[in-house]
PDB file of C-alpha atoms in Angstrom:
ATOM      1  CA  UNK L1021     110.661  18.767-103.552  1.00  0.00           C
ATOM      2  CA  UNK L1022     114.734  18.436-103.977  1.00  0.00           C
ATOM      3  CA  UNK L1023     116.373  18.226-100.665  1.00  0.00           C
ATOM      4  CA  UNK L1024     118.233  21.568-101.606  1.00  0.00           C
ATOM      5  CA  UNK L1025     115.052  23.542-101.577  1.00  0.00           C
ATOM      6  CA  UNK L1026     113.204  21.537 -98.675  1.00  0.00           C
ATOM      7  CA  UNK L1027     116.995  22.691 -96.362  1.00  0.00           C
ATOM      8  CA  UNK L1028     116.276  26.579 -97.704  1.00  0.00           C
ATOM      9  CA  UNK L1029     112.637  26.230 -96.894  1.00  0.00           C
ATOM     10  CA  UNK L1030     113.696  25.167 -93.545  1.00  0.00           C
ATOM     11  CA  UNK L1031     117.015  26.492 -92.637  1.00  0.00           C
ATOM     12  CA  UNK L1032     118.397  23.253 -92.339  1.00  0.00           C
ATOM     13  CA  UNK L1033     121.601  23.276 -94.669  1.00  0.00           C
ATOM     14  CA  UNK L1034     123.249  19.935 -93.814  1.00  0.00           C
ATOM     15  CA  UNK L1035     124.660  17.921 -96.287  1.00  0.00           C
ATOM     16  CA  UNK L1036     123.635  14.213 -96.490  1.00  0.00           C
ATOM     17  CA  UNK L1037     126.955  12.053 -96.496  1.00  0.00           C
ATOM     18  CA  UNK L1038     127.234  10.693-100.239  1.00  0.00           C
ATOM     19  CA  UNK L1039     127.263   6.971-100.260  1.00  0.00           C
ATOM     20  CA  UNK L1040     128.746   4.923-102.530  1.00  0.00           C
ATOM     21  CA  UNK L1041     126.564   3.899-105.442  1.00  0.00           C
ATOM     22  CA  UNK L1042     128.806   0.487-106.373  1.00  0.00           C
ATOM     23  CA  UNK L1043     130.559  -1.492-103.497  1.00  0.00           C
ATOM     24  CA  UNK L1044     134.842  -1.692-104.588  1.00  0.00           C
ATOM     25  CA  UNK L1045     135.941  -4.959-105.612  1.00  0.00           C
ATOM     26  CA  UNK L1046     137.602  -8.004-103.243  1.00  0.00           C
ATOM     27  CA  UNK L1047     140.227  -9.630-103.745  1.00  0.00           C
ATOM     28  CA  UNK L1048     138.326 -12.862-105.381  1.00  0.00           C
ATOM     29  CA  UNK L1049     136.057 -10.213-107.872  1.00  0.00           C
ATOM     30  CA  UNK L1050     138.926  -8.311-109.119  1.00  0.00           C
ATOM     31  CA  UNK L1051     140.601 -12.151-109.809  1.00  0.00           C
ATOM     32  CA  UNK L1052     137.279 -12.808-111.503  1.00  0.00           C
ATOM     33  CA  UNK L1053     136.952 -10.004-113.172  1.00  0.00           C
ATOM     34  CA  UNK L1054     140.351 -10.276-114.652  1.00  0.00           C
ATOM     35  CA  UNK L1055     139.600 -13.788-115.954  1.00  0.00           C
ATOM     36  CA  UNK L1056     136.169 -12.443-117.373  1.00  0.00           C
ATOM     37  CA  UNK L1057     137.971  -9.848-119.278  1.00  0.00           C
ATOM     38  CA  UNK L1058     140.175 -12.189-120.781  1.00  0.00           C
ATOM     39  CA  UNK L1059     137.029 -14.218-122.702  1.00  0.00           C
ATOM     40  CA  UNK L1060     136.367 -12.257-126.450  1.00  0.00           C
ATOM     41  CA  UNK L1061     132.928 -12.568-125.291  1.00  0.00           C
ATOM     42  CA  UNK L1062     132.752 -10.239-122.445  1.00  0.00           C
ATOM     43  CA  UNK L1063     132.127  -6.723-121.896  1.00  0.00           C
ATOM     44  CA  UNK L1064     133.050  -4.724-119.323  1.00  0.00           C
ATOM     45  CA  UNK L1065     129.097  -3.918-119.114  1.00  0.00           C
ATOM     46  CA  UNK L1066     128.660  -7.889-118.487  1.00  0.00           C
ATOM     47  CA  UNK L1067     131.228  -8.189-115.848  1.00  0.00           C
ATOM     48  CA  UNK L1068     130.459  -5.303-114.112  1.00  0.00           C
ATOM     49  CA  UNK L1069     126.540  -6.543-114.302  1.00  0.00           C
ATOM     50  CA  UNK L1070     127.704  -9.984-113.382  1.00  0.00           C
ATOM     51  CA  UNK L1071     129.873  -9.013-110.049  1.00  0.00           C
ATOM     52  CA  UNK L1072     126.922  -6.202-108.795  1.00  0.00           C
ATOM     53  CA  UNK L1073     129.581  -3.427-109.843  1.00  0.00           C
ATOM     54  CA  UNK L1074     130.115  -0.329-111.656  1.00  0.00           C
ATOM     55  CA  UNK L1075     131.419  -0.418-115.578  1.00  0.00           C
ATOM     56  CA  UNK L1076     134.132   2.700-114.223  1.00  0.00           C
ATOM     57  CA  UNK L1077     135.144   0.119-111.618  1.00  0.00           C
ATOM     58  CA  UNK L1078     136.143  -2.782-113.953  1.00  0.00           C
ATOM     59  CA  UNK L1079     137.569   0.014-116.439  1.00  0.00           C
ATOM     60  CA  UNK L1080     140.117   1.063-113.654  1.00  0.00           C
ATOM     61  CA  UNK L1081     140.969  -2.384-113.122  1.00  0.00           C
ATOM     62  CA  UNK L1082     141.548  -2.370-117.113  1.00  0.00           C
ATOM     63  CA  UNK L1083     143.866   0.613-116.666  1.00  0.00           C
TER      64      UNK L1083
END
């Protein structure tokens, strides 16, 4: 049962504070990153896989 349907069934209609799925990027990882990018090799699916991140984080940092 969706959490949308459980709140109707019981007149509870708070919302559940979205979390973030992927953690932003310190300092040291967006350095990383950066070098990672450089290396023909690398994708920004690896790097993002590599440093526990999301591939739309490492493509802003592309931007």
């Amino acid at each position: 049962m969706t959490r949308r349907v459980l709140a109707a069934q019981t007149g509870h209609h708070h919302q559940a504070s979205p979390t973030p799925v992927h953690p932003s990027l310190s300092p040291a990882q967006r350095e990383e990153a950066i070098t990672l990018l450089q290396q023909p090799d690398m994708s920004i699916r690896k790097i993002a896989s590599a440093l526990g991140t999301s591939r739309g984080t490492i493509q802003r940092l592309v931007e």
